């Protein structure tokens, strides 16, 4: 059972000394016990509230129908031992239930006794700490803090509350950085020592889980230690609102110690019972005890009021269902006799199970709102007000409920709307310690005298990035300068020392280096550390300060142009498609121009030559044949545009081939490298080995570890046939440094992974966030580039993939142009065919009757062969030109025959050379 701030509930089925006594279904009196510390904030409120509830119940005959409810209250005086003794004394009397107690220790003891006697008869009538700590975790998450310091009283109540907080924070990937436990009954000097130690930690978010007496002392000491000034955050559980709400006057001195503090209050609705109880609170308080007349109600008083009413409604339902108050001895207690404990006086409530069931089924509108238990025995609709201590009072900045999370709208309003947690995560602006509305960062660099232990790789190659001088112990290089520049931009000092990692003979394993953060050997890792997936699962990285990724480095050869270099710009398929289109366009133009243009007529051999000549002469825009038809001119214009684009592309590519030095390699990219089955090199310590094996499926037997640039050079020059490698897979920054001094090698293919280098820190480290911001500032102000130029720009630009053999022009690059030209040709042929068919039909209709064979029925008879021959003969004829104004038929206007068809096609025209 999770402890509550103050355990509050009903213990029913306790024992009575009336052994074997049977009471009627509606007894005249029902006795109930109550255990509180009368002089505590909660005890004073509970005493008044219980008295008010008993008076209201007994004045209303419809509640218990003649049965009088009597509550006997005992003062536990802050003593757990006295509470236990008083609880056992209640069990010896004819008491059917106990309300309270305040102490969770006493609650556990009484629960154990009740459970042993018959059944778990504890009914919780306030919200569990689990919900309160869930609201605290939601606040911490809302403001973006990653860790907190828990300050608590080191007893059962405090430890259980902090345990709940730890669980709720873990659900949101947050954590308690430090637990500042205060001994129960500690002197102020001891409390101050605990707070001073907590102040040395990096977290500036403090969660205070205490009681009113010790909690007020903690705030007073924190104020004197300047721990409630700007930059600090204090979140108090609901003990603080219970204390402040009960005080008739809030002293200025008290409030000054807690300005800007956030605290919680169990949310209660503004019901009619609440209004009535608050209006007569002072009157009831004076009746109970004169000195309490000035106290005000708090939420615990309201819950105490509803607890008595819940018990009354449960008793009424118990009696209505035929329940009797009767007790029987427990045979197990007969064996324990003698002494002054009088244990044999304890007995078992025979129908306690029925009463418990009726209490758990109670549902009514109380002073706090709807009162009902869910299936887990918790009050429904747990919610908290989030309160900000400002000036001389309290200000509510929002609410939390397990239904809607954080919201500025009251929970009872949101209960009426569809469930949507993400849409309501909002709070009003808070006033923080130091009288500022700016959200505190929530952490500082710890002032505990400890330096950050930063691991750095002790590299033996590419020492431009990071180098360790084993003689002096100094560390330098590009990565170190970037880190130092970023640290200098922070708003707080950071002390650190570099710890080299490696044996100094070969590059260390970066996976092992990162693992030292997990074992707390290092507080961070600075160096050329690649940000890869398996590493981000265990540590946090800063913003990348160098773009990186795996590339392929290989040896290349200079390729000189040969006699057939003019064929290289196009692929074989491109040459073929282009040639076919030359012929197709020539044939289409011939078909469109043959009947009307003498340039496209004549003997067959001449016409074939004309087609070829016209087609290929368009390549140089040197065709002399005139195109007279509209369709032919459209096709030629589109084709000349296509030719222009192809010719320009060919010229540009050929120029590049003949004038720029070309480099060639058998490896074109990662796919060809994997398929080659040749040895592959990688840098010692790099993640490239793991990536090639586990991600790309390369056999480990193909991989060869290389440690220095000289080993790179020798392995690539030897090649796979002489014990070397066909290529090296490494990160781009290393390869670029290598290529500055070696021009016989180049990067081939594209970068096949995308990552970067960053600094590694433990998970949820706020320093990683601040350094990321600093790295972005370095990039924006140009300092990052200046550091890069200082260490890495000492030579000509490295050979890049653009210097390798250029990509040959393919059909895909011109597919749209070819489709456009093909569509134009097809459309022109279709239109020309339709015109020709119409002209032919007019020509046939104009023939004299004796020229056409008819059948017995007068129908025209022609064989299909003669019809085709006649049509082809007609299509091959030279079309006569119409005299000006004589062509009236639309077909003639398009270059076809006249309306009669006779004058257009004569025998003399047919005799023109074809």
PDB file of C-alpha atoms in Angstrom, residues 285-455:
ATOM      1  CA  UNK A 285     -14.880  25.206  15.809  1.00  0.00           C
ATOM      2  CA  UNK A 286     -15.813  27.363  18.785  1.00  0.00           C
ATOM      3  CA  UNK A 287     -18.166  24.674  20.050  1.00  0.00           C
ATOM      4  CA  UNK A 288     -15.434  22.063  19.905  1.00  0.00           C
ATOM      5  CA  UNK A 289     -12.624  24.091  21.403  1.00  0.00           C
ATOM      6  CA  UNK A 290     -12.415  27.817  21.976  1.00  0.00           C
ATOM      7  CA  UNK A 291      -8.819  28.229  20.846  1.00  0.00           C
ATOM      8  CA  UNK A 292      -9.589  26.705  17.475  1.00  0.00           C
ATOM      9  CA  UNK A 293     -12.257  29.219  16.703  1.00  0.00           C
ATOM     10  CA  UNK A 294      -9.982  31.157  14.415  1.00  0.00           C
ATOM     11  CA  UNK A 295      -8.883  28.215  12.180  1.00  0.00           C
ATOM     12  CA  UNK A 296     -10.132  27.866   8.619  1.00  0.00           C
ATOM     13  CA  UNK A 297     -11.082  24.692   6.714  1.00  0.00           C
ATOM     14  CA  UNK A 298      -8.640  22.887   4.446  1.00  0.00           C
ATOM     15  CA  UNK A 299      -9.123  20.047   2.004  1.00  0.00           C
ATOM     16  CA  UNK A 300      -8.382  17.410   4.632  1.00  0.00           C
ATOM     17  CA  UNK A 301     -11.201  18.789   6.751  1.00  0.00           C
ATOM     18  CA  UNK A 302     -13.546  18.490   3.763  1.00  0.00           C
ATOM     19  CA  UNK A 303     -12.477  14.886   3.173  1.00  0.00           C
ATOM     20  CA  UNK A 304     -12.960  14.113   6.887  1.00  0.00           C
ATOM     21  CA  UNK A 305     -16.483  15.497   6.609  1.00  0.00           C
ATOM     22  CA  UNK A 306     -17.230  13.301   3.591  1.00  0.00           C
ATOM     23  CA  UNK A 307     -15.647  10.273   5.317  1.00  0.00           C
ATOM     24  CA  UNK A 308     -18.197  10.429   8.141  1.00  0.00           C
ATOM     25  CA  UNK A 309     -21.004  10.776   5.598  1.00  0.00           C
ATOM     26  CA  UNK A 310     -19.664   7.808   3.609  1.00  0.00           C
ATOM     27  CA  UNK A 311     -19.730   5.693   6.757  1.00  0.00           C
ATOM     28  CA  UNK A 312     -23.276   6.855   7.562  1.00  0.00           C
ATOM     29  CA  UNK A 313     -24.552   6.011   4.071  1.00  0.00           C
ATOM     30  CA  UNK A 314     -22.814   2.645   4.281  1.00  0.00           C
ATOM     31  CA  UNK A 315     -24.439   1.912   7.647  1.00  0.00           C
ATOM     32  CA  UNK A 316     -27.857   2.880   6.322  1.00  0.00           C
ATOM     33  CA  UNK A 317     -27.456   0.527   3.353  1.00  0.00           C
ATOM     34  CA  UNK A 318     -26.151  -2.162   5.736  1.00  0.00           C
ATOM     35  CA  UNK A 319     -29.239  -1.926   7.937  1.00  0.00           C
ATOM     36  CA  UNK A 320     -31.569  -1.763   4.911  1.00  0.00           C
ATOM     37  CA  UNK A 321     -30.166  -5.044   3.632  1.00  0.00           C
ATOM     38  CA  UNK A 322     -30.881  -6.767   6.954  1.00  0.00           C
ATOM     39  CA  UNK A 323     -27.480  -6.408   8.531  1.00  0.00           C
ATOM     40  CA  UNK A 324     -27.064  -6.865  12.297  1.00  0.00           C
ATOM     41  CA  UNK A 325     -24.284  -5.660  14.531  1.00  0.00           C
ATOM     42  CA  UNK A 326     -23.069  -8.821  16.208  1.00  0.00           C
ATOM     43  CA  UNK A 327     -19.647 -10.027  17.342  1.00  0.00           C
ATOM     44  CA  UNK A 328     -18.053 -13.413  17.896  1.00  0.00           C
ATOM     45  CA  UNK A 329     -14.828 -14.381  19.655  1.00  0.00           C
ATOM     46  CA  UNK A 330     -11.758 -15.287  17.616  1.00  0.00           C
ATOM     47  CA  UNK A 331     -10.656 -18.787  18.673  1.00  0.00           C
ATOM     48  CA  UNK A 332      -7.058 -17.953  17.849  1.00  0.00           C
ATOM     49  CA  UNK A 333      -6.986 -15.389  20.685  1.00  0.00           C
ATOM     50  CA  UNK A 334      -8.056 -17.863  23.369  1.00  0.00           C
ATOM     51  CA  UNK A 335      -4.591 -19.345  23.351  1.00  0.00           C
ATOM     52  CA  UNK A 336      -3.125 -15.970  24.264  1.00  0.00           C
ATOM     53  CA  UNK A 337      -4.294 -15.344  27.832  1.00  0.00           C
ATOM     54  CA  UNK A 338      -2.841 -13.741  30.879  1.00  0.00           C
ATOM     55  CA  UNK A 339      -1.148 -10.419  31.332  1.00  0.00           C
ATOM     56  CA  UNK A 340      -2.712  -6.980  31.143  1.00  0.00           C
ATOM     57  CA  UNK A 341      -3.228  -6.819  27.350  1.00  0.00           C
ATOM     58  CA  UNK A 342      -6.696  -8.407  27.620  1.00  0.00           C
ATOM     59  CA  UNK A 343      -6.434  -9.773  24.076  1.00  0.00           C
ATOM     60  CA  UNK A 344      -9.259 -12.231  24.685  1.00  0.00           C
ATOM     61  CA  UNK A 345     -11.578  -9.223  24.768  1.00  0.00           C
ATOM     62  CA  UNK A 346     -11.108  -8.750  21.020  1.00  0.00           C
ATOM     63  CA  UNK A 347     -13.820 -10.223  18.838  1.00  0.00           C
ATOM     64  CA  UNK A 348     -14.804 -10.299  15.179  1.00  0.00           C
ATOM     65  CA  UNK A 349     -17.645  -8.337  13.573  1.00  0.00           C
ATOM     66  CA  UNK A 350     -19.758 -11.148  12.096  1.00  0.00           C
ATOM     67  CA  UNK A 351     -21.178  -9.166   9.201  1.00  0.00           C
ATOM     68  CA  UNK A 352     -18.201  -6.928   8.591  1.00  0.00           C
ATOM     69  CA  UNK A 353     -17.939  -8.110   5.003  1.00  0.00           C
ATOM     70  CA  UNK A 354     -21.463  -6.895   4.281  1.00  0.00           C
ATOM     71  CA  UNK A 355     -20.766  -3.486   5.818  1.00  0.00           C
ATOM     72  CA  UNK A 356     -17.554  -3.202   3.826  1.00  0.00           C
ATOM     73  CA  UNK A 357     -19.408  -4.006   0.632  1.00  0.00           C
ATOM     74  CA  UNK A 358     -22.061  -1.390   1.357  1.00  0.00           C
ATOM     75  CA  UNK A 359     -19.423   1.278   2.083  1.00  0.00           C
ATOM     76  CA  UNK A 360     -17.604   0.502  -1.151  1.00  0.00           C
ATOM     77  CA  UNK A 361     -20.873   0.891  -3.071  1.00  0.00           C
ATOM     78  CA  UNK A 362     -21.704   4.295  -1.571  1.00  0.00           C
ATOM     79  CA  UNK A 363     -22.160   7.113  -4.088  1.00  0.00           C
ATOM     80  CA  UNK A 364     -23.258  10.634  -3.174  1.00  0.00           C
ATOM     81  CA  UNK A 365     -22.412  14.300  -3.731  1.00  0.00           C
ATOM     82  CA  UNK A 366     -20.310  15.403  -0.783  1.00  0.00           C
ATOM     83  CA  UNK A 367     -18.493  18.547   0.219  1.00  0.00           C
ATOM     84  CA  UNK A 368     -15.541  17.637  -2.019  1.00  0.00           C
ATOM     85  CA  UNK A 369     -17.623  16.600  -5.015  1.00  0.00           C
ATOM     86  CA  UNK A 370     -18.731  13.139  -6.191  1.00  0.00           C
ATOM     87  CA  UNK A 371     -17.819  10.543  -3.555  1.00  0.00           C
ATOM     88  CA  UNK A 372     -17.466   7.047  -4.945  1.00  0.00           C
ATOM     89  CA  UNK A 373     -14.832   4.317  -4.972  1.00  0.00           C
ATOM     90  CA  UNK A 374     -13.558   2.712  -8.148  1.00  0.00           C
ATOM     91  CA  UNK A 375     -12.726  -0.967  -8.641  1.00  0.00           C
ATOM     92  CA  UNK A 376      -9.285  -0.450  -7.088  1.00  0.00           C
ATOM     93  CA  UNK A 377     -10.714   1.119  -3.941  1.00  0.00           C
ATOM     94  CA  UNK A 378      -9.601   4.660  -4.825  1.00  0.00           C
ATOM     95  CA  UNK A 379     -11.815   7.728  -4.900  1.00  0.00           C
ATOM     96  CA  UNK A 380     -12.927   8.544  -8.416  1.00  0.00           C
ATOM     97  CA  UNK A 381     -11.682  11.565 -10.344  1.00  0.00           C
ATOM     98  CA  UNK A 382      -8.401  12.293  -8.515  1.00  0.00           C
ATOM     99  CA  UNK A 383      -7.334  15.862  -9.234  1.00  0.00           C
ATOM    100  CA  UNK A 384      -5.097  18.569  -7.790  1.00  0.00           C
ATOM    101  CA  UNK A 385      -4.958  22.351  -7.908  1.00  0.00           C
ATOM    102  CA  UNK A 386      -1.507  23.699  -8.836  1.00  0.00           C
ATOM    103  CA  UNK A 387      -0.906  26.696  -6.612  1.00  0.00           C
ATOM    104  CA  UNK A 388       1.775  29.395  -6.790  1.00  0.00           C
ATOM    105  CA  UNK A 389       2.795  31.266  -3.625  1.00  0.00           C
ATOM    106  CA  UNK A 390       2.939  34.900  -4.733  1.00  0.00           C
ATOM    107  CA  UNK A 391       3.103  38.037  -2.620  1.00  0.00           C
ATOM    108  CA  UNK A 392       0.743  37.788   0.327  1.00  0.00           C
ATOM    109  CA  UNK A 393      -1.380  34.916  -0.928  1.00  0.00           C
ATOM    110  CA  UNK A 394      -1.888  31.904  -3.138  1.00  0.00           C
ATOM    111  CA  UNK A 395      -2.647  31.891  -6.860  1.00  0.00           C
ATOM    112  CA  UNK A 396      -3.987  28.871  -8.769  1.00  0.00           C
ATOM    113  CA  UNK A 397      -2.165  28.509 -12.099  1.00  0.00           C
ATOM    114  CA  UNK A 398      -3.803  25.302 -13.279  1.00  0.00           C
ATOM    115  CA  UNK A 399      -5.040  21.841 -12.492  1.00  0.00           C
ATOM    116  CA  UNK A 400      -3.964  18.235 -12.873  1.00  0.00           C
ATOM    117  CA  UNK A 401      -6.204  15.202 -13.118  1.00  0.00           C
ATOM    118  CA  UNK A 402      -5.566  11.639 -14.172  1.00  0.00           C
ATOM    119  CA  UNK A 403      -8.220  12.151 -16.850  1.00  0.00           C
ATOM    120  CA  UNK A 404      -6.853  15.178 -18.699  1.00  0.00           C
ATOM    121  CA  UNK A 405      -3.371  15.855 -17.313  1.00  0.00           C
ATOM    122  CA  UNK A 406      -2.401  19.523 -16.902  1.00  0.00           C
ATOM    123  CA  UNK A 407      -4.965  22.146 -17.797  1.00  0.00           C
ATOM    124  CA  UNK A 408      -6.092  25.673 -17.009  1.00  0.00           C
ATOM    125  CA  UNK A 409      -9.695  24.437 -17.147  1.00  0.00           C
ATOM    126  CA  UNK A 410     -11.205  22.890 -14.010  1.00  0.00           C
ATOM    127  CA  UNK A 411     -11.339  19.069 -14.034  1.00  0.00           C
ATOM    128  CA  UNK A 412     -15.115  18.896 -13.586  1.00  0.00           C
ATOM    129  CA  UNK A 413     -15.477  20.834 -16.857  1.00  0.00           C
ATOM    130  CA  UNK A 414     -13.102  18.531 -18.722  1.00  0.00           C
ATOM    131  CA  UNK A 415     -14.872  15.413 -17.433  1.00  0.00           C
ATOM    132  CA  UNK A 416     -17.800  16.433 -19.631  1.00  0.00           C
ATOM    133  CA  UNK A 417     -15.621  16.533 -22.766  1.00  0.00           C
ATOM    134  CA  UNK A 418     -14.054  13.731 -24.839  1.00  0.00           C
ATOM    135  CA  UNK A 419     -10.748  12.438 -23.523  1.00  0.00           C
ATOM    136  CA  UNK A 420      -7.807  14.300 -25.077  1.00  0.00           C
ATOM    137  CA  UNK A 421      -4.703  14.591 -22.895  1.00  0.00           C
ATOM    138  CA  UNK A 422      -2.399  16.245 -25.454  1.00  0.00           C
ATOM    139  CA  UNK A 423      -4.801  19.127 -26.164  1.00  0.00           C
ATOM    140  CA  UNK A 424      -4.943  20.343 -22.545  1.00  0.00           C
ATOM    141  CA  UNK A 425      -1.310  20.385 -21.357  1.00  0.00           C
ATOM    142  CA  UNK A 426      -1.200  24.018 -20.310  1.00  0.00           C
ATOM    143  CA  UNK A 427      -0.620  26.123 -17.201  1.00  0.00           C
ATOM    144  CA  UNK A 428      -0.845  29.822 -16.512  1.00  0.00           C
ATOM    145  CA  UNK A 429       2.427  31.722 -16.094  1.00  0.00           C
ATOM    146  CA  UNK A 430       4.072  31.205 -12.713  1.00  0.00           C
ATOM    147  CA  UNK A 431       6.090  33.655 -10.627  1.00  0.00           C
ATOM    148  CA  UNK A 432       9.331  31.865  -9.746  1.00  0.00           C
ATOM    149  CA  UNK A 433      11.766  32.465  -6.872  1.00  0.00           C
ATOM    150  CA  UNK A 434      13.562  35.721  -7.483  1.00  0.00           C
ATOM    151  CA  UNK A 435      10.298  37.325  -8.699  1.00  0.00           C
ATOM    152  CA  UNK A 436      10.788  36.328 -12.310  1.00  0.00           C
ATOM    153  CA  UNK A 437       8.390  34.897 -14.884  1.00  0.00           C
ATOM    154  CA  UNK A 438      11.238  33.317 -16.875  1.00  0.00           C
ATOM    155  CA  UNK A 439      11.251  29.564 -16.439  1.00  0.00           C
ATOM    156  CA  UNK A 440      14.333  28.538 -14.438  1.00  0.00           C
ATOM    157  CA  UNK A 441      16.738  26.248 -16.253  1.00  0.00           C
ATOM    158  CA  UNK A 442      16.472  23.832 -13.349  1.00  0.00           C
ATOM    159  CA  UNK A 443      20.112  22.894 -13.042  1.00  0.00           C
ATOM    160  CA  UNK A 444      23.595  24.295 -12.694  1.00  0.00           C
ATOM    161  CA  UNK A 445      27.020  22.812 -12.895  1.00  0.00           C
ATOM    162  CA  UNK A 446      27.493  21.018  -9.561  1.00  0.00           C
ATOM    163  CA  UNK A 447      29.464  22.957  -6.964  1.00  0.00           C
ATOM    164  CA  UNK A 448      30.763  19.894  -5.192  1.00  0.00           C
ATOM    165  CA  UNK A 449      34.421  20.373  -6.015  1.00  0.00           C
ATOM    166  CA  UNK A 450      34.511  17.504  -8.503  1.00  0.00           C
ATOM    167  CA  UNK A 451      35.862  17.986 -12.011  1.00  0.00           C
ATOM    168  CA  UNK A 452      34.224  16.450 -15.047  1.00  0.00           C
ATOM    169  CA  UNK A 453      36.212  13.415 -16.121  1.00  0.00           C
ATOM    170  CA  UNK A 454      36.177  13.627 -19.895  1.00  0.00           C
ATOM    171  CA  UNK A 455      37.440  10.665 -21.849  1.00  0.00           C
TER     172      UNK A 455
END
